[in-house]
PDB file of C-alpha atoms in Angstrom:
ATOM      1  CA  UNK J1316     106.523  41.732 121.006  1.00  0.00           C
ATOM      2  CA  UNK J1317     107.559  40.293 117.651  1.00  0.00           C
ATOM      3  CA  UNK J1318     104.988  42.414 115.568  1.00  0.00           C
ATOM      4  CA  UNK J1319     106.738  45.414 117.505  1.00  0.00           C
ATOM      5  CA  UNK J1320     110.138  44.673 116.266  1.00  0.00           C
ATOM      6  CA  UNK J1321     108.869  43.975 112.840  1.00  0.00           C
ATOM      7  CA  UNK J1322     107.116  47.270 112.501  1.00  0.00           C
ATOM      8  CA  UNK J1323     110.646  48.693 113.514  1.00  0.00           C
ATOM      9  CA  UNK J1324     112.700  49.889 110.137  1.00  0.00           C
ATOM     10  CA  UNK J1325     116.180  49.482 110.412  1.00  0.00           C
ATOM     11  CA  UNK J1326     118.391  52.481 110.113  1.00  0.00           C
ATOM     12  CA  UNK J1327     119.762  53.350 106.709  1.00  0.00           C
ATOM     13  CA  UNK J1328     123.406  54.416 107.466  1.00  0.00           C
ATOM     14  CA  UNK J1329     124.303  54.509 103.678  1.00  0.00           C
ATOM     15  CA  UNK J1330     123.892  58.286 103.838  1.00  0.00           C
ATOM     16  CA  UNK J1331     125.900  58.655 106.737  1.00  0.00           C
ATOM     17  CA  UNK J1332     128.716  56.535 105.538  1.00  0.00           C
ATOM     18  CA  UNK J1333     128.752  59.142 102.758  1.00  0.00           C
ATOM     19  CA  UNK J1334     129.060  62.112 104.710  1.00  0.00           C
ATOM     20  CA  UNK J1335     131.823  60.260 106.796  1.00  0.00           C
ATOM     21  CA  UNK J1336     133.537  59.538 103.688  1.00  0.00           C
ATOM     22  CA  UNK J1337     133.528  63.229 102.459  1.00  0.00           C
ATOM     23  CA  UNK J1338     134.482  64.223 106.026  1.00  0.00           C
ATOM     24  CA  UNK J1339     137.406  62.304 106.142  1.00  0.00           C
ATOM     25  CA  UNK J1340     138.800  63.303 102.309  1.00  0.00           C
ATOM     26  CA  UNK J1341     138.094  66.879 103.805  1.00  0.00           C
ATOM     27  CA  UNK J1342     139.923  66.288 106.775  1.00  0.00           C
ATOM     28  CA  UNK J1343     143.104  64.875 104.983  1.00  0.00           C
ATOM     29  CA  UNK J1344     142.902  67.867 102.683  1.00  0.00           C
ATOM     30  CA  UNK J1345     142.615  70.333 105.697  1.00  0.00           C
ATOM     31  CA  UNK J1346     145.712  68.519 107.516  1.00  0.00           C
ATOM     32  CA  UNK J1347     147.577  68.800 104.374  1.00  0.00           C
ATOM     33  CA  UNK J1348     148.143  64.972 104.426  1.00  0.00           C
ATOM     34  CA  UNK J1349     150.653  63.759 102.266  1.00  0.00           C
ATOM     35  CA  UNK J1350     150.989  60.326 100.561  1.00  0.00           C
ATOM     36  CA  UNK J1351     152.789  57.991 102.964  1.00  0.00           C
ATOM     37  CA  UNK J1352     151.353  59.736 105.897  1.00  0.00           C
ATOM     38  CA  UNK J1353     149.806  57.650 108.350  1.00  0.00           C
ATOM     39  CA  UNK J1354     145.997  58.089 109.143  1.00  0.00           C
ATOM     40  CA  UNK J1355     144.606  58.177 112.824  1.00  0.00           C
ATOM     41  CA  UNK J1356     143.045  55.001 114.140  1.00  0.00           C
ATOM     42  CA  UNK J1357     139.640  53.852 113.496  1.00  0.00           C
ATOM     43  CA  UNK J1358     138.571  54.555 117.058  1.00  0.00           C
ATOM     44  CA  UNK J1359     139.755  58.092 117.385  1.00  0.00           C
ATOM     45  CA  UNK J1360     138.064  58.923 113.978  1.00  0.00           C
ATOM     46  CA  UNK J1361     135.092  57.583 114.973  1.00  0.00           C
ATOM     47  CA  UNK J1362     135.228  59.813 118.096  1.00  0.00           C
ATOM     48  CA  UNK J1363     136.287  63.108 116.385  1.00  0.00           C
ATOM     49  CA  UNK J1364     133.353  62.703 113.859  1.00  0.00           C
ATOM     50  CA  UNK J1365     130.875  61.452 116.364  1.00  0.00           C
ATOM     51  CA  UNK J1366     129.801  58.048 114.550  1.00  0.00           C
ATOM     52  CA  UNK J1367     130.588  54.696 115.298  1.00  0.00           C
ATOM     53  CA  UNK J1368     133.498  52.518 114.302  1.00  0.00           C
ATOM     54  CA  UNK J1369     131.504  50.104 111.659  1.00  0.00           C
ATOM     55  CA  UNK J1370     130.370  53.784 109.769  1.00  0.00           C
ATOM     56  CA  UNK J1371     134.029  54.817 109.759  1.00  0.00           C
ATOM     57  CA  UNK J1372     135.051  51.390 108.814  1.00  0.00           C
ATOM     58  CA  UNK J1373     132.895  51.357 105.881  1.00  0.00           C
ATOM     59  CA  UNK J1374     134.128  54.931 104.916  1.00  0.00           C
ATOM     60  CA  UNK J1375     137.583  53.868 105.130  1.00  0.00           C
ATOM     61  CA  UNK J1376     136.652  50.313 102.932  1.00  0.00           C
ATOM     62  CA  UNK J1377     135.440  53.159 100.378  1.00  0.00           C
ATOM     63  CA  UNK J1378     138.708  54.952 100.213  1.00  0.00           C
ATOM     64  CA  UNK J1379     140.592  52.018  99.936  1.00  0.00           C
ATOM     65  CA  UNK J1380     138.439  50.688  97.129  1.00  0.00           C
ATOM     66  CA  UNK J1381     139.197  54.470  95.397  1.00  0.00           C
ATOM     67  CA  UNK J1382     143.115  53.761  96.116  1.00  0.00           C
ATOM     68  CA  UNK J1383     143.255  57.024  98.602  1.00  0.00           C
ATOM     69  CA  UNK J1384     144.307  54.574 101.295  1.00  0.00           C
ATOM     70  CA  UNK J1385     146.219  51.541 101.886  1.00  0.00           C
ATOM     71  CA  UNK J1386     147.183  49.604 104.826  1.00  0.00           C
ATOM     72  CA  UNK J1387     150.915  49.111 105.770  1.00  0.00           C
ATOM     73  CA  UNK J1388     152.536  46.747 108.258  1.00  0.00           C
ATOM     74  CA  UNK J1389     153.249  48.021 111.643  1.00  0.00           C
ATOM     75  CA  UNK J1390     151.842  51.555 110.575  1.00  0.00           C
ATOM     76  CA  UNK J1391     148.283  50.836 109.653  1.00  0.00           C
ATOM     77  CA  UNK J1392     146.044  52.851 106.980  1.00  0.00           C
ATOM     78  CA  UNK J1393     148.182  55.312 105.336  1.00  0.00           C
ATOM     79  CA  UNK J1394     147.489  57.937 102.428  1.00  0.00           C
ATOM     80  CA  UNK J1395     148.330  56.596  98.964  1.00  0.00           C
ATOM     81  CA  UNK J1396     148.444  58.052  95.487  1.00  0.00           C
ATOM     82  CA  UNK J1397     145.487  56.369  93.671  1.00  0.00           C
ATOM     83  CA  UNK J1398     146.234  54.615  90.247  1.00  0.00           C
ATOM     84  CA  UNK J1399     143.644  56.005  88.203  1.00  0.00           C
ATOM     85  CA  UNK J1400     143.504  53.957  85.108  1.00  0.00           C
ATOM     86  CA  UNK J1401     143.436  51.117  87.324  1.00  0.00           C
ATOM     87  CA  UNK J1402     140.182  52.325  89.119  1.00  0.00           C
ATOM     88  CA  UNK J1403     138.746  52.907  85.738  1.00  0.00           C
ATOM     89  CA  UNK J1404     140.041  49.655  84.153  1.00  0.00           C
ATOM     90  CA  UNK J1405     137.849  47.391  87.025  1.00  0.00           C
ATOM     91  CA  UNK J1406     134.878  49.094  85.127  1.00  0.00           C
ATOM     92  CA  UNK J1407     135.962  48.968  81.458  1.00  0.00           C
ATOM     93  CA  UNK J1408     134.472  46.067  80.318  1.00  0.00           C
ATOM     94  CA  UNK J1409     132.858  46.439  76.609  1.00  0.00           C
ATOM     95  CA  UNK J1410     130.474  43.806  77.206  1.00  0.00           C
ATOM     96  CA  UNK J1411     128.916  45.862  79.993  1.00  0.00           C
ATOM     97  CA  UNK J1412     129.046  49.165  78.710  1.00  0.00           C
ATOM     98  CA  UNK J1413     126.207  51.201  76.558  1.00  0.00           C
ATOM     99  CA  UNK J1414     126.504  51.870  73.463  1.00  0.00           C
ATOM    100  CA  UNK J1415     126.934  55.340  73.785  1.00  0.00           C
ATOM    101  CA  UNK J1416     129.684  54.937  76.041  1.00  0.00           C
ATOM    102  CA  UNK J1417     131.674  52.553  73.967  1.00  0.00           C
ATOM    103  CA  UNK J1418     131.419  55.344  71.368  1.00  0.00           C
ATOM    104  CA  UNK J1419     132.988  57.539  73.504  1.00  0.00           C
ATOM    105  CA  UNK J1420     135.885  55.541  74.526  1.00  0.00           C
ATOM    106  CA  UNK J1421     136.261  55.071  70.906  1.00  0.00           C
ATOM    107  CA  UNK J1422     136.578  58.656  70.258  1.00  0.00           C
ATOM    108  CA  UNK J1423     138.600  59.508  73.291  1.00  0.00           C
ATOM    109  CA  UNK J1424     141.506  57.349  72.095  1.00  0.00           C
ATOM    110  CA  UNK J1425     141.553  58.846  68.503  1.00  0.00           C
ATOM    111  CA  UNK J1426     141.846  62.203  70.346  1.00  0.00           C
ATOM    112  CA  UNK J1427     144.554  60.842  72.686  1.00  0.00           C
ATOM    113  CA  UNK J1428     146.849  59.580  69.758  1.00  0.00           C
ATOM    114  CA  UNK J1429     146.632  62.877  67.676  1.00  0.00           C
ATOM    115  CA  UNK J1430     147.308  64.974  70.768  1.00  0.00           C
ATOM    116  CA  UNK J1431     150.323  63.128  71.750  1.00  0.00           C
ATOM    117  CA  UNK J1432     152.648  64.048  68.651  1.00  0.00           C
ATOM    118  CA  UNK J1433     154.372  66.756  70.508  1.00  0.00           C
ATOM    119  CA  UNK J1434     155.274  64.174  73.361  1.00  0.00           C
ATOM    120  CA  UNK J1435     156.671  61.999  70.699  1.00  0.00           C
ATOM    121  CA  UNK J1436     158.800  64.351  68.894  1.00  0.00           C
ATOM    122  CA  UNK J1437     159.967  66.061  71.629  1.00  0.00           C
ATOM    123  CA  UNK J1438     160.985  62.816  73.264  1.00  0.00           C
ATOM    124  CA  UNK J1439     162.101  60.073  70.657  1.00  0.00           C
ATOM    125  CA  UNK J1440     165.566  58.946  70.308  1.00  0.00           C
ATOM    126  CA  UNK J1441     167.134  57.038  67.499  1.00  0.00           C
ATOM    127  CA  UNK J1442     166.799  53.563  69.471  1.00  0.00           C
ATOM    128  CA  UNK J1443     163.072  54.463  69.470  1.00  0.00           C
ATOM    129  CA  UNK J1444     162.916  55.098  65.641  1.00  0.00           C
ATOM    130  CA  UNK J1445     165.123  51.871  65.075  1.00  0.00           C
ATOM    131  CA  UNK J1446     162.510  49.956  67.065  1.00  0.00           C
ATOM    132  CA  UNK J1447     159.889  51.519  64.726  1.00  0.00           C
ATOM    133  CA  UNK J1448     161.522  50.548  61.947  1.00  0.00           C
ATOM    134  CA  UNK J1449     161.792  46.669  63.051  1.00  0.00           C
ATOM    135  CA  UNK J1450     157.853  47.182  63.885  1.00  0.00           C
ATOM    136  CA  UNK J1451     156.823  48.086  60.539  1.00  0.00           C
ATOM    137  CA  UNK J1452     159.391  45.984  58.659  1.00  0.00           C
ATOM    138  CA  UNK J1453     157.492  43.089  60.054  1.00  0.00           C
ATOM    139  CA  UNK J1454     153.906  44.242  59.207  1.00  0.00           C
ATOM    140  CA  UNK J1455     152.664  42.484  56.276  1.00  0.00           C
ATOM    141  CA  UNK J1456     152.524  44.443  52.856  1.00  0.00           C
ATOM    142  CA  UNK J1457     148.552  44.700  52.922  1.00  0.00           C
ATOM    143  CA  UNK J1458     148.619  46.484  56.197  1.00  0.00           C
ATOM    144  CA  UNK J1459     148.988  49.873  54.472  1.00  0.00           C
ATOM    145  CA  UNK J1460     145.681  49.451  53.136  1.00  0.00           C
ATOM    146  CA  UNK J1461     143.919  47.885  55.941  1.00  0.00           C
ATOM    147  CA  UNK J1462     141.779  49.635  58.590  1.00  0.00           C
ATOM    148  CA  UNK J1463     142.808  47.557  61.683  1.00  0.00           C
ATOM    149  CA  UNK J1464     144.771  44.744  62.431  1.00  0.00           C
ATOM    150  CA  UNK J1465     144.790  44.334  66.322  1.00  0.00           C
ATOM    151  CA  UNK J1466     148.099  42.592  66.782  1.00  0.00           C
ATOM    152  CA  UNK J1467     150.034  45.343  64.905  1.00  0.00           C
ATOM    153  CA  UNK J1468     148.009  48.130  66.307  1.00  0.00           C
ATOM    154  CA  UNK J1469     149.408  46.948  69.774  1.00  0.00           C
ATOM    155  CA  UNK J1470     152.974  46.640  68.741  1.00  0.00           C
ATOM    156  CA  UNK J1471     153.207  49.858  66.795  1.00  0.00           C
ATOM    157  CA  UNK J1472     150.865  52.258  68.625  1.00  0.00           C
ATOM    158  CA  UNK J1473     152.018  50.803  72.106  1.00  0.00           C
ATOM    159  CA  UNK J1474     155.693  51.823  71.060  1.00  0.00           C
ATOM    160  CA  UNK J1475     154.279  55.318  70.327  1.00  0.00           C
ATOM    161  CA  UNK J1476     152.797  55.360  73.867  1.00  0.00           C
ATOM    162  CA  UNK J1477     156.219  54.112  75.103  1.00  0.00           C
ATOM    163  CA  UNK J1478     157.826  57.217  73.285  1.00  0.00           C
ATOM    164  CA  UNK J1479     155.538  59.510  75.165  1.00  0.00           C
ATOM    165  CA  UNK J1480     157.386  58.397  78.358  1.00  0.00           C
ATOM    166  CA  UNK J1481     153.996  59.085  79.985  1.00  0.00           C
ATOM    167  CA  UNK J1482     153.245  56.375  82.309  1.00  0.00           C
ATOM    168  CA  UNK J1483     149.636  57.441  82.426  1.00  0.00           C
ATOM    169  CA  UNK J1484     149.071  57.487  78.953  1.00  0.00           C
ATOM    170  CA  UNK J1485     150.684  53.659  78.455  1.00  0.00           C
ATOM    171  CA  UNK J1486     148.209  52.244  80.738  1.00  0.00           C
ATOM    172  CA  UNK J1487     145.248  54.138  79.173  1.00  0.00           C
ATOM    173  CA  UNK J1488     146.434  52.638  75.731  1.00  0.00           C
ATOM    174  CA  UNK J1489     146.516  49.190  77.219  1.00  0.00           C
ATOM    175  CA  UNK J1490     142.876  49.796  78.816  1.00  0.00           C
ATOM    176  CA  UNK J1491     141.582  51.606  75.624  1.00  0.00           C
ATOM    177  CA  UNK J1492     142.570  49.407  72.976  1.00  0.00           C
ATOM    178  CA  UNK J1493     140.495  46.271  73.499  1.00  0.00           C
ATOM    179  CA  UNK J1494     137.429  48.370  74.038  1.00  0.00           C
ATOM    180  CA  UNK J1495     138.528  50.160  70.750  1.00  0.00           C
ATOM    181  CA  UNK J1496     138.816  46.795  68.944  1.00  0.00           C
ATOM    182  CA  UNK J1497     135.458  45.628  70.420  1.00  0.00           C
ATOM    183  CA  UNK J1498     133.626  48.933  68.995  1.00  0.00           C
ATOM    184  CA  UNK J1499     135.567  48.201  65.743  1.00  0.00           C
ATOM    185  CA  UNK J1500     134.006  44.591  65.366  1.00  0.00           C
ATOM    186  CA  UNK J1501     130.749  45.408  66.816  1.00  0.00           C
ATOM    187  CA  UNK J1502     128.888  46.735  64.204  1.00  0.00           C
ATOM    188  CA  UNK J1503     128.104  50.042  66.381  1.00  0.00           C
ATOM    189  CA  UNK J1504     129.841  52.057  63.502  1.00  0.00           C
ATOM    190  CA  UNK J1505     128.890  52.677  59.647  1.00  0.00           C
ATOM    191  CA  UNK J1506     131.033  50.499  57.348  1.00  0.00           C
ATOM    192  CA  UNK J1507     134.006  51.868  56.220  1.00  0.00           C
ATOM    193  CA  UNK J1508     135.473  51.801  52.681  1.00  0.00           C
ATOM    194  CA  UNK J1509     139.400  52.409  52.210  1.00  0.00           C
ATOM    195  CA  UNK J1510     140.884  56.168  52.320  1.00  0.00           C
ATOM    196  CA  UNK J1511     143.177  57.267  49.561  1.00  0.00           C
ATOM    197  CA  UNK J1512     144.893  59.770  51.710  1.00  0.00           C
ATOM    198  CA  UNK J1513     145.269  56.813  54.488  1.00  0.00           C
ATOM    199  CA  UNK J1514     148.874  57.088  55.736  1.00  0.00           C
ATOM    200  CA  UNK J1515     150.413  53.857  57.092  1.00  0.00           C
ATOM    201  CA  UNK J1516     152.795  52.949  59.790  1.00  0.00           C
ATOM    202  CA  UNK J1517     155.656  53.287  57.765  1.00  0.00           C
ATOM    203  CA  UNK J1518     154.692  56.746  56.475  1.00  0.00           C
ATOM    204  CA  UNK J1519     154.094  57.837  60.382  1.00  0.00           C
ATOM    205  CA  UNK J1520     157.931  56.326  61.157  1.00  0.00           C
ATOM    206  CA  UNK J1521     159.328  58.397  58.277  1.00  0.00           C
ATOM    207  CA  UNK J1522     157.607  61.544  59.510  1.00  0.00           C
ATOM    208  CA  UNK J1523     158.881  60.920  63.303  1.00  0.00           C
ATOM    209  CA  UNK J1524     162.414  60.649  61.917  1.00  0.00           C
ATOM    210  CA  UNK J1525     162.757  63.612  59.899  1.00  0.00           C
ATOM    211  CA  UNK J1526     159.933  65.531  60.275  1.00  0.00           C
ATOM    212  CA  UNK J1527     158.042  68.181  62.967  1.00  0.00           C
ATOM    213  CA  UNK J1528     155.231  67.773  65.550  1.00  0.00           C
ATOM    214  CA  UNK J1529     152.633  69.586  63.207  1.00  0.00           C
ATOM    215  CA  UNK J1530     153.547  67.231  60.378  1.00  0.00           C
ATOM    216  CA  UNK J1531     152.792  64.210  62.774  1.00  0.00           C
ATOM    217  CA  UNK J1532     149.516  65.564  64.067  1.00  0.00           C
ATOM    218  CA  UNK J1533     148.051  65.786  60.400  1.00  0.00           C
ATOM    219  CA  UNK J1534     149.719  62.211  59.532  1.00  0.00           C
ATOM    220  CA  UNK J1535     148.278  60.505  62.611  1.00  0.00           C
ATOM    221  CA  UNK J1536     144.884  62.412  61.609  1.00  0.00           C
ATOM    222  CA  UNK J1537     145.059  60.842  58.157  1.00  0.00           C
ATOM    223  CA  UNK J1538     146.287  57.617  59.532  1.00  0.00           C
ATOM    224  CA  UNK J1539     142.921  57.572  61.617  1.00  0.00           C
ATOM    225  CA  UNK J1540     141.080  58.780  58.799  1.00  0.00           C
ATOM    226  CA  UNK J1541     139.028  55.910  58.379  1.00  0.00           C
ATOM    227  CA  UNK J1542     137.934  55.615  61.904  1.00  0.00           C
ATOM    228  CA  UNK J1543     136.606  59.301  62.059  1.00  0.00           C
ATOM    229  CA  UNK J1544     134.677  58.553  58.549  1.00  0.00           C
ATOM    230  CA  UNK J1545     132.917  55.879  60.425  1.00  0.00           C
ATOM    231  CA  UNK J1546     131.689  58.280  63.233  1.00  0.00           C
ATOM    232  CA  UNK J1547     130.874  61.126  60.876  1.00  0.00           C
ATOM    233  CA  UNK J1548     129.896  60.039  57.772  1.00  0.00           C
TER     234      UNK J1548
END
């Protein structure tokens, strides 16, 4: 008898869970579920989909991990809006990412900072400019000639992201900067030499105060030029 049981292969339910996960998402879309709407009980879903509660429970667990579903006291499972950055952040550990991915994240941050010039110029206030001036006044004079100083980058560029009033971009900055710093120090990129056209933080503040979006984009590109040179030259 034992030989018989040993010869029986366990049923692989992983593909079934995948299908149920997809079907649940399709169901939420079809029924026009909104954030905060309650989801039917596991038993109801199992009966409707023709699967066991165990399979439904595992599929729902995946949706919870994705941030699409959360449990509410006295209400059970409800639809929620996923925090996309937090989901990415869980796997954004530079020590476990391959070199190509690290370089692409490095490139993504460069693109993001040049591209947000319009948002900065549209939304900056006099209070923001005053705060930026305080930040650059506290930087050492040598920072105008240095490629990357993590403390000043966090403070200054963090303020630029704040000025955009875009919460998702602000979260991206907090997530990307440690990876950016890691790549900078890792030896993955070419060595750099100082760029004569480098625009300092102070130079960026001057343009934010008196210039326009195009000027800020160009200045930000020059500010980041040394990083681009390490990628392309």
